[in-house]
Amino acid sequence: MNNSFFLNVDLDSTKFNDDINDVLNKKRLYFIVKWTQRGPIKFHKVNWKVKDGDWNAAIPTTINSTSGNIELLLGSFDAGTSITVSFRLEAFAQIPQIVAMIVQDNPGKILQRTPFSGFKNLANGDYWDETADADVLV
Amino acid sequence: MKRYLLILCLTLNLSSFAQDPSATFSTMSGNAPKPELFDDISFGGFDLVTANFKYSKDNTLQKVILSPFKLIPSANYASDVRLNFSQKDKISTFGVGFGFDNCNPFNKLSNRVDRKFKKMPQRPAQRNQNVNETNAQYKAYLDAFNQQANQDRVDYFKSLAENAFSFTVGYNISLFDIIGGDKVTDASGLVTNKYVTNAHSFSADLNYSVNEDLMFSVGAAYQRKRKSAAEDQKIVEYIGYNSSFSWRAFYLQNRANLLNNTEYVKNFFIPSILVGVSFESINANGDKLFYEDGYKYKNIWMPYLDFKITPTNQFRIGIPIQKYDTVNEHQTGLGPFLQYNLTLANKAG
């Protein structure tokens, strides 16, 4: 996964400053999941796409985590872009509280939150399969 | 007076919700070790709430075991602390058990679950359906992906079941049915309701699973007890031991097909028959006149079969074989009894 916004800015380019500003003006989006710490959660997929585009993988392999927090950089996008995130995770114990969000960090906004309010409860062996949409804000 | 008795015992376990594997291993062996002598002070498995109703010819037991700290939606050091509320005949018992279960991810005393979980193999993440991919092709891809995920999940449970152990150190206080009010005297002038406390009981238990098929448990109890509330009663000390062994002897479903069983994959529930035996022993020390029911000692061996058909259809058939010695003519009649265990809920690990 490319986690640098500036990787594609070419030092040899005559438009270096413009390229830098272009990157800075884009909106950075993250997919964030928070859950009860020490609860074993397996992420089977976090895929995203721009409307009418192809799917991209935010994680190349499955992730096993008990940290209670995972933050995945989806990329940087122009304001107004429609993003769809498709995720699937699996509970390996009772998970009392879990929430997934699509977040924009400039300016800081929660674009999508699921569930919309409160937290979801997962029983052992439950899969959470969901598709969330968000529009990038100015 | 030495006596040998043979009785038939039938136990039914009814679980209304799927069990959490974190409690399954300890519960499998944890239910077995105190079926008779210490059933009122035992803390059982590690479920959130367990209700137990036991009826027999000579005594009736009702009890509830609660793990209140499992209701807290965060990891804590007291996650496996349990409270015991029981009533046997006219004796009410209240207890607290400080436990530890190394399969509970939310017990901060151990990182074992975390270590085992992170050792699970990483697979290529699941992809979404490609534009040029038919539904049938994508379904075949998903089926293969899910089959691998199920196998990984079961392998994780197997690793969790290996060398799983739990222990509990507990204290119970037992009270007579009358705890206040006017003192009553009998014909000889003795106060019949002088004492409120029937017993102070201390217990320690250890459960160990070699793997998902082989489990052991050992425990000990120390009680200071009087047999009635009457003024002339003296405290008698009782020292008890218990142990059990369980072996999953018969799988009721072909092992090759278990991955198609949803409960096996989700909760590691194995349709099977367990063969086991438990042993309980109690010895009295003190003034023989005040031994409860006149017993100097009592030993109970109980071979049993645990039938685990589905998570909601489980029962135990056991044959307790008792050997005891009395100091007088007091005897306790025995007969078949029926026991129901009802797991009401199982949340938060």
PDB file of N, CA, C and O in Angstrom, chain A residues 36-42 44-47 54-55 59-66 86 88 90-97 121 123-127 129, chain B residues 20-21 73-75 105-108 110-111 113-114 117-118 120 122-129 131 145-146 149-150 152-153 156 266-267 346-349:
ATOM      1  N   THR A  36     -13.538  -3.015  21.265  1.00  0.00           N
ATOM      2  CA  THR A  36     -13.091  -3.289  22.625  1.00  0.00           C
ATOM      3  C   THR A  36     -11.695  -3.894  22.598  1.00  0.00           C
ATOM      4  O   THR A  36     -11.483  -4.945  21.987  1.00  0.00           O
ATOM      5  N   GLN A  37     -10.771  -3.212  23.240  1.00  0.00           N
ATOM      6  CA  GLN A  37      -9.382  -3.643  23.196  1.00  0.00           C
ATOM      7  C   GLN A  37      -9.226  -5.055  23.738  1.00  0.00           C
ATOM      8  O   GLN A  37      -9.897  -5.444  24.688  1.00  0.00           O
ATOM      9  N   ARG A  38      -8.358  -5.830  23.132  1.00  0.00           N
ATOM     10  CA  ARG A  38      -8.046  -7.236  23.418  1.00  0.00           C
ATOM     11  C   ARG A  38      -9.038  -8.190  22.757  1.00  0.00           C
ATOM     12  O   ARG A  38      -8.856  -9.398  22.792  1.00  0.00           O
ATOM     13  N   GLY A  39     -10.082  -7.646  22.176  1.00  0.00           N
ATOM     14  CA  GLY A  39     -11.009  -8.502  21.440  1.00  0.00           C
ATOM     15  C   GLY A  39     -10.383  -8.941  20.126  1.00  0.00           C
ATOM     16  O   GLY A  39      -9.964  -8.087  19.329  1.00  0.00           O
ATOM     17  N   PRO A  40     -10.282 -10.252  19.861  1.00  0.00           N
ATOM     18  CA  PRO A  40      -9.631 -10.712  18.621  1.00  0.00           C
ATOM     19  C   PRO A  40     -10.533 -10.512  17.396  1.00  0.00           C
ATOM     20  O   PRO A  40     -11.637 -11.045  17.333  1.00  0.00           O
ATOM     21  N   ILE A  41     -10.042  -9.704  16.457  1.00  0.00           N
ATOM     22  CA  ILE A  41     -10.785  -9.404  15.230  1.00  0.00           C
ATOM     23  C   ILE A  41      -9.886  -9.721  14.029  1.00  0.00           C
ATOM     24  O   ILE A  41      -8.723  -9.332  13.996  1.00  0.00           O
ATOM     25  N   LYS A  42     -10.464 -10.415  13.072  1.00  0.00           N
ATOM     26  CA  LYS A  42      -9.729 -10.703  11.832  1.00  0.00           C
ATOM     27  C   LYS A  42     -10.354  -9.892  10.698  1.00  0.00           C
ATOM     28  O   LYS A  42     -11.564  -9.966  10.469  1.00  0.00           O
ATOM     29  N   HIS A  44     -10.832  -9.553   6.973  1.00  0.00           N
ATOM     30  CA  HIS A  44     -10.715 -10.353   5.740  1.00  0.00           C
ATOM     31  C   HIS A  44     -10.470  -9.456   4.535  1.00  0.00           C
ATOM     32  O   HIS A  44      -9.751  -9.840   3.616  1.00  0.00           O
ATOM     33  N   LYS A  45     -11.100  -8.301   4.535  1.00  0.00           N
ATOM     34  CA  LYS A  45     -10.878  -7.387   3.416  1.00  0.00           C
ATOM     35  C   LYS A  45     -11.255  -5.969   3.810  1.00  0.00           C
ATOM     36  O   LYS A  45     -12.141  -5.747   4.645  1.00  0.00           O
ATOM     37  N   VAL A  46     -10.552  -5.018   3.238  1.00  0.00           N
ATOM     38  CA  VAL A  46     -10.975  -3.608   3.224  1.00  0.00           C
ATOM     39  C   VAL A  46     -10.663  -3.130   1.806  1.00  0.00           C
ATOM     40  O   VAL A  46      -9.507  -2.854   1.476  1.00  0.00           O
ATOM     41  N   ASN A  47     -11.672  -3.098   0.984  1.00  0.00           N
ATOM     42  CA  ASN A  47     -11.508  -2.664  -0.400  1.00  0.00           C
ATOM     43  C   ASN A  47     -12.254  -1.353  -0.620  1.00  0.00           C
ATOM     44  O   ASN A  47     -13.284  -1.100   0.008  1.00  0.00           O
ATOM     45  N   ASP A  54     -12.520   0.851 -10.432  1.00  0.00           N
ATOM     46  CA  ASP A  54     -12.196  -0.510 -10.028  1.00  0.00           C
ATOM     47  C   ASP A  54     -11.921  -0.553  -8.528  1.00  0.00           C
ATOM     48  O   ASP A  54     -11.566   0.455  -7.917  1.00  0.00           O
ATOM     49  N   TRP A  55     -12.048  -1.763  -8.000  1.00  0.00           N
ATOM     50  CA  TRP A  55     -11.784  -1.944  -6.567  1.00  0.00           C
ATOM     51  C   TRP A  55     -10.289  -1.906  -6.301  1.00  0.00           C
ATOM     52  O   TRP A  55      -9.484  -2.406  -7.084  1.00  0.00           O
ATOM     53  N   ILE A  59      -5.839  -3.417   2.254  1.00  0.00           N
ATOM     54  CA  ILE A  59      -4.939  -4.356   2.955  1.00  0.00           C
ATOM     55  C   ILE A  59      -4.609  -5.483   1.979  1.00  0.00           C
ATOM     56  O   ILE A  59      -5.506  -6.079   1.378  1.00  0.00           O
ATOM     57  N   PRO A  60      -3.314  -5.777   1.811  1.00  0.00           N
ATOM     58  CA  PRO A  60      -2.948  -6.853   0.875  1.00  0.00           C
ATOM     59  C   PRO A  60      -3.208  -8.237   1.442  1.00  0.00           C
ATOM     60  O   PRO A  60      -3.466  -9.185   0.698  1.00  0.00           O
ATOM     61  N   THR A  61      -3.104  -8.369   2.769  1.00  0.00           N
ATOM     62  CA  THR A  61      -3.342  -9.669   3.412  1.00  0.00           C
ATOM     63  C   THR A  61      -4.331  -9.483   4.545  1.00  0.00           C
ATOM     64  O   THR A  61      -4.587  -8.355   4.999  1.00  0.00           O
ATOM     65  N   THR A  62      -4.868 -10.591   5.013  1.00  0.00           N
ATOM     66  CA  THR A  62      -5.748 -10.526   6.176  1.00  0.00           C
ATOM     67  C   THR A  62      -4.958 -10.000   7.379  1.00  0.00           C
ATOM     68  O   THR A  62      -3.731 -10.170   7.449  1.00  0.00           O
ATOM     69  N   ILE A  63      -5.660  -9.368   8.301  1.00  0.00           N
ATOM     70  CA  ILE A  63      -5.013  -8.798   9.493  1.00  0.00           C
ATOM     71  C   ILE A  63      -5.675  -9.382  10.730  1.00  0.00           C
ATOM     72  O   ILE A  63      -6.908  -9.368  10.843  1.00  0.00           O
ATOM     73  N   ASN A  64      -4.874  -9.913  11.644  1.00  0.00           N
ATOM     74  CA  ASN A  64      -5.376 -10.371  12.943  1.00  0.00           C
ATOM     75  C   ASN A  64      -4.965  -9.342  13.985  1.00  0.00           C
ATOM     76  O   ASN A  64      -3.767  -9.097  14.164  1.00  0.00           O
ATOM     77  N   SER A  65      -5.915  -8.769  14.658  1.00  0.00           N
ATOM     78  CA  SER A  65      -5.580  -7.709  15.611  1.00  0.00           C
ATOM     79  C   SER A  65      -6.441  -7.777  16.860  1.00  0.00           C
ATOM     80  O   SER A  65      -7.632  -8.096  16.788  1.00  0.00           O
ATOM     81  N   THR A  66      -5.814  -7.486  17.984  1.00  0.00           N
ATOM     82  CA  THR A  66      -6.546  -7.347  19.249  1.00  0.00           C
ATOM     83  C   THR A  66      -6.362  -5.936  19.812  1.00  0.00           C
ATOM     84  O   THR A  66      -6.716  -5.683  20.946  1.00  0.00           O
ATOM     85  N   SER A  86     -15.744  -1.348   1.009  1.00  0.00           N
ATOM     86  CA  SER A  86     -16.347  -2.656   1.286  1.00  0.00           C
ATOM     87  C   SER A  86     -15.433  -3.389   2.265  1.00  0.00           C
ATOM     88  O   SER A  86     -14.256  -3.612   1.960  1.00  0.00           O
ATOM     89  N   ARG A  88     -14.971  -6.572   5.432  1.00  0.00           N
ATOM     90  CA  ARG A  88     -15.478  -7.796   6.049  1.00  0.00           C
ATOM     91  C   ARG A  88     -14.539  -8.163   7.187  1.00  0.00           C
ATOM     92  O   ARG A  88     -13.321  -8.275   6.990  1.00  0.00           O
ATOM     93  N   GLU A  90     -14.222 -10.512  11.103  1.00  0.00           N
ATOM     94  CA  GLU A  90     -14.721 -11.697  11.806  1.00  0.00           C
ATOM     95  C   GLU A  90     -14.342 -11.620  13.280  1.00  0.00           C
ATOM     96  O   GLU A  90     -13.192 -11.307  13.614  1.00  0.00           O
ATOM     97  N   ALA A  91     -15.302 -11.901  14.139  1.00  0.00           N
ATOM     98  CA  ALA A  91     -15.055 -11.850  15.588  1.00  0.00           C
ATOM     99  C   ALA A  91     -14.628 -13.219  16.092  1.00  0.00           C
ATOM    100  O   ALA A  91     -15.265 -14.222  15.786  1.00  0.00           O
ATOM    101  N   PHE A  92     -13.568 -13.246  16.890  1.00  0.00           N
ATOM    102  CA  PHE A  92     -13.088 -14.500  17.475  1.00  0.00           C
ATOM    103  C   PHE A  92     -13.394 -14.583  18.968  1.00  0.00           C
ATOM    104  O   PHE A  92     -12.830 -15.417  19.678  1.00  0.00           O
ATOM    105  N   ALA A  93     -14.237 -13.715  19.444  1.00  0.00           N
ATOM    106  CA  ALA A  93     -14.735 -13.753  20.820  1.00  0.00           C
ATOM    107  C   ALA A  93     -15.938 -12.816  20.840  1.00  0.00           C
ATOM    108  O   ALA A  93     -16.289 -12.235  19.808  1.00  0.00           O
ATOM    109  N   GLN A  94     -16.558 -12.683  22.000  1.00  0.00           N
ATOM    110  CA  GLN A  94     -17.626 -11.699  22.104  1.00  0.00           C
ATOM    111  C   GLN A  94     -16.993 -10.310  22.064  1.00  0.00           C
ATOM    112  O   GLN A  94     -16.104 -10.024  22.851  1.00  0.00           O
ATOM    113  N   ILE A  95     -17.459  -9.461  21.155  1.00  0.00           N
ATOM    114  CA  ILE A  95     -16.933  -8.096  21.054  1.00  0.00           C
ATOM    115  C   ILE A  95     -18.062  -7.153  21.467  1.00  0.00           C
ATOM    116  O   ILE A  95     -19.013  -6.928  20.710  1.00  0.00           O
ATOM    117  N   PRO A  96     -17.961  -6.584  22.665  1.00  0.00           N
ATOM    118  CA  PRO A  96     -19.089  -5.775  23.166  1.00  0.00           C
ATOM    119  C   PRO A  96     -19.332  -4.513  22.351  1.00  0.00           C
ATOM    120  O   PRO A  96     -20.479  -4.091  22.190  1.00  0.00           O
ATOM    121  N   GLN A  97     -18.252  -3.881  21.875  1.00  0.00           N
ATOM    122  CA  GLN A  97     -18.423  -2.604  21.173  1.00  0.00           C
ATOM    123  C   GLN A  97     -17.481  -2.534  19.977  1.00  0.00           C
ATOM    124  O   GLN A  97     -16.279  -2.783  20.116  1.00  0.00           O
ATOM    125  N   ASN A 121     -22.470  -4.798  18.417  1.00  0.00           N
ATOM    126  CA  ASN A 121     -22.026  -5.888  19.284  1.00  0.00           C
ATOM    127  C   ASN A 121     -21.884  -7.136  18.430  1.00  0.00           C
ATOM    128  O   ASN A 121     -22.817  -7.503  17.718  1.00  0.00           O
ATOM    129  N   ALA A 123     -21.132 -11.230  18.318  1.00  0.00           N
ATOM    130  CA  ALA A 123     -20.976 -12.481  19.056  1.00  0.00           C
ATOM    131  C   ALA A 123     -19.817 -13.260  18.450  1.00  0.00           C
ATOM    132  O   ALA A 123     -19.379 -12.997  17.327  1.00  0.00           O
ATOM    133  N   ASN A 124     -19.328 -14.201  19.218  1.00  0.00           N
ATOM    134  CA  ASN A 124     -18.233 -15.024  18.710  1.00  0.00           C
ATOM    135  C   ASN A 124     -18.642 -15.717  17.398  1.00  0.00           C
ATOM    136  O   ASN A 124     -19.718 -16.294  17.300  1.00  0.00           O
ATOM    137  N   GLY A 125     -17.774 -15.611  16.393  1.00  0.00           N
ATOM    138  CA  GLY A 125     -18.063 -16.265  15.116  1.00  0.00           C
ATOM    139  C   GLY A 125     -18.837 -15.404  14.138  1.00  0.00           C
ATOM    140  O   GLY A 125     -19.046 -15.811  12.996  1.00  0.00           O
ATOM    141  N   ASP A 126     -19.248 -14.223  14.586  1.00  0.00           N
ATOM    142  CA  ASP A 126     -19.998 -13.335  13.681  1.00  0.00           C
ATOM    143  C   ASP A 126     -19.080 -12.732  12.628  1.00  0.00           C
ATOM    144  O   ASP A 126     -17.928 -12.374  12.910  1.00  0.00           O
ATOM    145  N   TYR A 127     -19.621 -12.600  11.421  1.00  0.00           N
ATOM    146  CA  TYR A 127     -18.956 -11.820  10.381  1.00  0.00           C
ATOM    147  C   TYR A 127     -19.645 -10.464  10.296  1.00  0.00           C
ATOM    148  O   TYR A 127     -20.860 -10.362  10.464  1.00  0.00           O
ATOM    149  N   ASP A 129     -20.059  -7.879   7.478  1.00  0.00           N
ATOM    150  CA  ASP A 129     -19.908  -7.584   6.057  1.00  0.00           C
ATOM    151  C   ASP A 129     -20.667  -6.311   5.772  1.00  0.00           C
ATOM    152  O   ASP A 129     -21.867  -6.248   6.013  1.00  0.00           O
TER     153      ASP A 129
ATOM    154  N   ASP B  20     -19.183 -19.308  24.356  1.00  0.00           N
ATOM    155  CA  ASP B  20     -17.957 -18.667  23.929  1.00  0.00           C
ATOM    156  C   ASP B  20     -16.812 -19.647  24.140  1.00  0.00           C
ATOM    157  O   ASP B  20     -16.662 -20.194  25.218  1.00  0.00           O
ATOM    158  N   PRO B  21     -15.974 -19.872  23.131  1.00  0.00           N
ATOM    159  CA  PRO B  21     -14.866 -20.818  23.316  1.00  0.00           C
ATOM    160  C   PRO B  21     -13.963 -20.445  24.479  1.00  0.00           C
ATOM    161  O   PRO B  21     -13.312 -21.300  25.056  1.00  0.00           O
ATOM    162  N   PRO B  73     -17.596  -3.423  29.340  1.00  0.00           N
ATOM    163  CA  PRO B  73     -17.122  -3.573  27.962  1.00  0.00           C
ATOM    164  C   PRO B  73     -15.669  -3.184  27.768  1.00  0.00           C
ATOM    165  O   PRO B  73     -15.316  -2.442  26.861  1.00  0.00           O
ATOM    166  N   SER B  74     -14.813  -3.666  28.639  1.00  0.00           N
ATOM    167  CA  SER B  74     -13.372  -3.426  28.468  1.00  0.00           C
ATOM    168  C   SER B  74     -12.639  -4.495  29.262  1.00  0.00           C
ATOM    169  O   SER B  74     -13.188  -5.104  30.186  1.00  0.00           O
ATOM    170  N   ALA B  75     -11.384  -4.714  28.876  1.00  0.00           N
ATOM    171  CA  ALA B  75     -10.581  -5.705  29.588  1.00  0.00           C
ATOM    172  C   ALA B  75     -10.312  -5.240  31.005  1.00  0.00           C
ATOM    173  O   ALA B  75     -10.170  -4.045  31.261  1.00  0.00           O
ATOM    174  N   PRO B 105      -9.900 -13.571  26.549  1.00  0.00           N
ATOM    175  CA  PRO B 105      -9.081 -12.470  26.020  1.00  0.00           C
ATOM    176  C   PRO B 105      -9.189 -11.197  26.840  1.00  0.00           C
ATOM    177  O   PRO B 105      -8.301 -10.344  26.770  1.00  0.00           O
ATOM    178  N   PHE B 106     -10.264 -11.054  27.616  1.00  0.00           N
ATOM    179  CA  PHE B 106     -10.496  -9.805  28.338  1.00  0.00           C
ATOM    180  C   PHE B 106      -9.979  -9.839  29.772  1.00  0.00           C
ATOM    181  O   PHE B 106     -10.243  -8.935  30.539  1.00  0.00           O
ATOM    182  N   ASN B 107      -9.267 -10.906  30.137  1.00  0.00           N
ATOM    183  CA  ASN B 107      -8.624 -10.942  31.440  1.00  0.00           C
ATOM    184  C   ASN B 107      -7.204 -10.404  31.277  1.00  0.00           C
ATOM    185  O   ASN B 107      -6.371 -11.003  30.590  1.00  0.00           O
ATOM    186  N   LYS B 108      -6.923  -9.280  31.911  1.00  0.00           N
ATOM    187  CA  LYS B 108      -5.641  -8.602  31.707  1.00  0.00           C
ATOM    188  C   LYS B 108      -4.469  -9.310  32.378  1.00  0.00           C
ATOM    189  O   LYS B 108      -3.328  -8.878  32.238  1.00  0.00           O
ATOM    190  N   SER B 110      -3.418 -12.133  31.492  1.00  0.00           N
ATOM    191  CA  SER B 110      -2.748 -12.988  30.517  1.00  0.00           C
ATOM    192  C   SER B 110      -2.841 -12.400  29.109  1.00  0.00           C
ATOM    193  O   SER B 110      -3.855 -11.805  28.750  1.00  0.00           O
ATOM    194  N   ASN B 111      -1.766 -12.596  28.327  1.00  0.00           N
ATOM    195  CA  ASN B 111      -1.764 -12.201  26.914  1.00  0.00           C
ATOM    196  C   ASN B 111      -1.813 -13.413  25.996  1.00  0.00           C
ATOM    197  O   ASN B 111      -1.498 -13.325  24.820  1.00  0.00           O
ATOM    198  N   VAL B 113      -4.217 -15.298  24.682  1.00  0.00           N
ATOM    199  CA  VAL B 113      -5.127 -15.259  23.540  1.00  0.00           C
ATOM    200  C   VAL B 113      -4.548 -14.382  22.442  1.00  0.00           C
ATOM    201  O   VAL B 113      -4.566 -14.728  21.258  1.00  0.00           O
ATOM    202  N   ASP B 114      -3.990 -13.244  22.848  1.00  0.00           N
ATOM    203  CA  ASP B 114      -3.374 -12.320  21.890  1.00  0.00           C
ATOM    204  C   ASP B 114      -2.237 -13.002  21.133  1.00  0.00           C
ATOM    205  O   ASP B 114      -2.140 -12.910  19.908  1.00  0.00           O
ATOM    206  N   PHE B 117      -3.616 -15.691  18.788  1.00  0.00           N
ATOM    207  CA  PHE B 117      -4.383 -15.117  17.676  1.00  0.00           C
ATOM    208  C   PHE B 117      -3.456 -14.543  16.615  1.00  0.00           C
ATOM    209  O   PHE B 117      -3.694 -14.695  15.410  1.00  0.00           O
ATOM    210  N   LYS B 118      -2.398 -13.888  17.068  1.00  0.00           N
ATOM    211  CA  LYS B 118      -1.491 -13.260  16.108  1.00  0.00           C
ATOM    212  C   LYS B 118      -0.620 -14.278  15.372  1.00  0.00           C
ATOM    213  O   LYS B 118       0.033 -13.943  14.388  1.00  0.00           O
ATOM    214  N   MET B 120      -1.946 -16.794  13.916  1.00  0.00           N
ATOM    215  CA  MET B 120      -2.756 -17.310  12.810  1.00  0.00           C
ATOM    216  C   MET B 120      -2.121 -16.901  11.481  1.00  0.00           C
ATOM    217  O   MET B 120      -1.598 -15.794  11.354  1.00  0.00           O
ATOM    218  N   GLN B 122      -1.438 -15.418   7.894  1.00  0.00           N
ATOM    219  CA  GLN B 122      -2.014 -14.332   7.101  1.00  0.00           C
ATOM    220  C   GLN B 122      -2.254 -14.840   5.689  1.00  0.00           C
ATOM    221  O   GLN B 122      -1.363 -15.464   5.095  1.00  0.00           O
ATOM    222  N   ARG B 123      -3.427 -14.588   5.187  1.00  0.00           N
ATOM    223  CA  ARG B 123      -3.787 -15.010   3.834  1.00  0.00           C
ATOM    224  C   ARG B 123      -3.965 -13.771   2.967  1.00  0.00           C
ATOM    225  O   ARG B 123      -4.213 -12.674   3.486  1.00  0.00           O
ATOM    226  N   PRO B 124      -3.890 -13.936   1.649  1.00  0.00           N
ATOM    227  CA  PRO B 124      -4.236 -12.801   0.783  1.00  0.00           C
ATOM    228  C   PRO B 124      -5.640 -12.309   1.113  1.00  0.00           C
ATOM    229  O   PRO B 124      -6.554 -13.113   1.301  1.00  0.00           O
ATOM    230  N   ALA B 125      -5.785 -11.007   1.225  1.00  0.00           N
ATOM    231  CA  ALA B 125      -7.089 -10.451   1.598  1.00  0.00           C
ATOM    232  C   ALA B 125      -8.141 -10.774   0.528  1.00  0.00           C
ATOM    233  O   ALA B 125      -7.815 -10.954  -0.647  1.00  0.00           O
ATOM    234  N   GLN B 126      -9.381 -10.820   0.982  1.00  0.00           N
ATOM    235  CA  GLN B 126     -10.478 -11.116   0.044  1.00  0.00           C
ATOM    236  C   GLN B 126     -10.669  -9.947  -0.921  1.00  0.00           C
ATOM    237  O   GLN B 126     -10.580  -8.790  -0.512  1.00  0.00           O
ATOM    238  N   ARG B 127     -10.883 -10.261  -2.162  1.00  0.00           N
ATOM    239  CA  ARG B 127     -11.115  -9.205  -3.144  1.00  0.00           C
ATOM    240  C   ARG B 127     -12.609  -9.120  -3.454  1.00  0.00           C
ATOM    241  O   ARG B 127     -13.361 -10.054  -3.203  1.00  0.00           O
ATOM    242  N   ASN B 128     -12.998  -8.000  -4.038  1.00  0.00           N
ATOM    243  CA  ASN B 128     -14.373  -7.874  -4.516  1.00  0.00           C
ATOM    244  C   ASN B 128     -14.467  -8.440  -5.925  1.00  0.00           C
ATOM    245  O   ASN B 128     -13.458  -8.751  -6.560  1.00  0.00           O
ATOM    246  N   GLN B 129     -15.683  -8.562  -6.406  1.00  0.00           N
ATOM    247  CA  GLN B 129     -15.878  -9.169  -7.722  1.00  0.00           C
ATOM    248  C   GLN B 129     -15.321  -8.269  -8.819  1.00  0.00           C
ATOM    249  O   GLN B 129     -15.585  -7.059  -8.850  1.00  0.00           O
ATOM    250  N   VAL B 131     -14.874  -6.859 -12.684  1.00  0.00           N
ATOM    251  CA  VAL B 131     -15.888  -6.498 -13.686  1.00  0.00           C
ATOM    252  C   VAL B 131     -16.103  -7.628 -14.691  1.00  0.00           C
ATOM    253  O   VAL B 131     -17.226  -7.906 -15.097  1.00  0.00           O
ATOM    254  N   PHE B 145     -12.249 -19.283  -0.407  1.00  0.00           N
ATOM    255  CA  PHE B 145     -11.720 -18.355   0.604  1.00  0.00           C
ATOM    256  C   PHE B 145     -12.310 -18.677   1.980  1.00  0.00           C
ATOM    257  O   PHE B 145     -11.590 -18.760   2.982  1.00  0.00           O
ATOM    258  N   ASN B 146     -13.627 -18.874   2.016  1.00  0.00           N
ATOM    259  CA  ASN B 146     -14.297 -19.140   3.288  1.00  0.00           C
ATOM    260  C   ASN B 146     -13.883 -20.486   3.877  1.00  0.00           C
ATOM    261  O   ASN B 146     -13.775 -20.637   5.100  1.00  0.00           O
ATOM    262  N   ALA B 149     -10.690 -19.902   5.515  1.00  0.00           N
ATOM    263  CA  ALA B 149     -10.897 -19.108   6.734  1.00  0.00           C
ATOM    264  C   ALA B 149     -11.448 -19.985   7.854  1.00  0.00           C
ATOM    265  O   ALA B 149     -11.041 -19.849   9.025  1.00  0.00           O
ATOM    266  N   ASN B 150     -12.371 -20.886   7.521  1.00  0.00           N
ATOM    267  CA  ASN B 150     -12.924 -21.790   8.535  1.00  0.00           C
ATOM    268  C   ASN B 150     -11.847 -22.712   9.093  1.00  0.00           C
ATOM    269  O   ASN B 150     -11.793 -22.973  10.300  1.00  0.00           O
ATOM    270  N   ASP B 152      -8.658 -22.121   9.225  1.00  0.00           N
ATOM    271  CA  ASP B 152      -7.772 -21.309  10.069  1.00  0.00           C
ATOM    272  C   ASP B 152      -8.406 -21.052  11.432  1.00  0.00           C
ATOM    273  O   ASP B 152      -7.720 -21.065  12.465  1.00  0.00           O
ATOM    274  N   ARG B 153      -9.713 -20.805  11.421  1.00  0.00           N
ATOM    275  CA  ARG B 153     -10.418 -20.531  12.678  1.00  0.00           C
ATOM    276  C   ARG B 153     -10.367 -21.750  13.602  1.00  0.00           C
ATOM    277  O   ARG B 153     -10.078 -21.639  14.800  1.00  0.00           O
ATOM    278  N   TYR B 156      -6.987 -22.284  15.059  1.00  0.00           N
ATOM    279  CA  TYR B 156      -6.764 -21.351  16.169  1.00  0.00           C
ATOM    280  C   TYR B 156      -7.398 -21.895  17.457  1.00  0.00           C
ATOM    281  O   TYR B 156      -6.784 -21.875  18.535  1.00  0.00           O
ATOM    282  N   LYS B 266     -17.983 -21.931  14.357  1.00  0.00           N
ATOM    283  CA  LYS B 266     -18.178 -20.681  15.096  1.00  0.00           C
ATOM    284  C   LYS B 266     -17.710 -20.785  16.541  1.00  0.00           C
ATOM    285  O   LYS B 266     -17.077 -19.887  17.069  1.00  0.00           O
ATOM    286  N   ASN B 267     -18.081 -21.887  17.192  1.00  0.00           N
ATOM    287  CA  ASN B 267     -17.858 -21.983  18.635  1.00  0.00           C
ATOM    288  C   ASN B 267     -17.039 -23.186  19.059  1.00  0.00           C
ATOM    289  O   ASN B 267     -16.932 -23.472  20.237  1.00  0.00           O
ATOM    290  N   ASN B 346     -24.145 -15.265  27.671  1.00  0.00           N
ATOM    291  CA  ASN B 346     -22.695 -15.375  27.616  1.00  0.00           C
ATOM    292  C   ASN B 346     -22.157 -14.225  26.782  1.00  0.00           C
ATOM    293  O   ASN B 346     -21.921 -14.359  25.603  1.00  0.00           O
ATOM    294  N   LYS B 347     -21.980 -13.107  27.418  1.00  0.00           N
ATOM    295  CA  LYS B 347     -21.539 -11.913  26.700  1.00  0.00           C
ATOM    296  C   LYS B 347     -20.170 -11.469  27.192  1.00  0.00           C
ATOM    297  O   LYS B 347     -19.747 -11.803  28.278  1.00  0.00           O
ATOM    298  N   ALA B 348     -19.561 -10.663  26.374  1.00  0.00           N
ATOM    299  CA  ALA B 348     -18.308  -9.971  26.727  1.00  0.00           C
ATOM    300  C   ALA B 348     -17.211 -10.933  27.153  1.00  0.00           C
ATOM    301  O   ALA B 348     -16.487 -10.683  28.088  1.00  0.00           O
ATOM    302  N   GLY B 349     -17.063 -11.992  26.410  1.00  0.00           N
ATOM    303  CA  GLY B 349     -15.939 -12.882  26.644  1.00  0.00           C
ATOM    304  C   GLY B 349     -16.102 -13.727  27.847  1.00  0.00           C
ATOM    305  O   GLY B 349     -15.194 -14.371  28.291  1.00  0.00           O
TER     306      GLY B 349
END
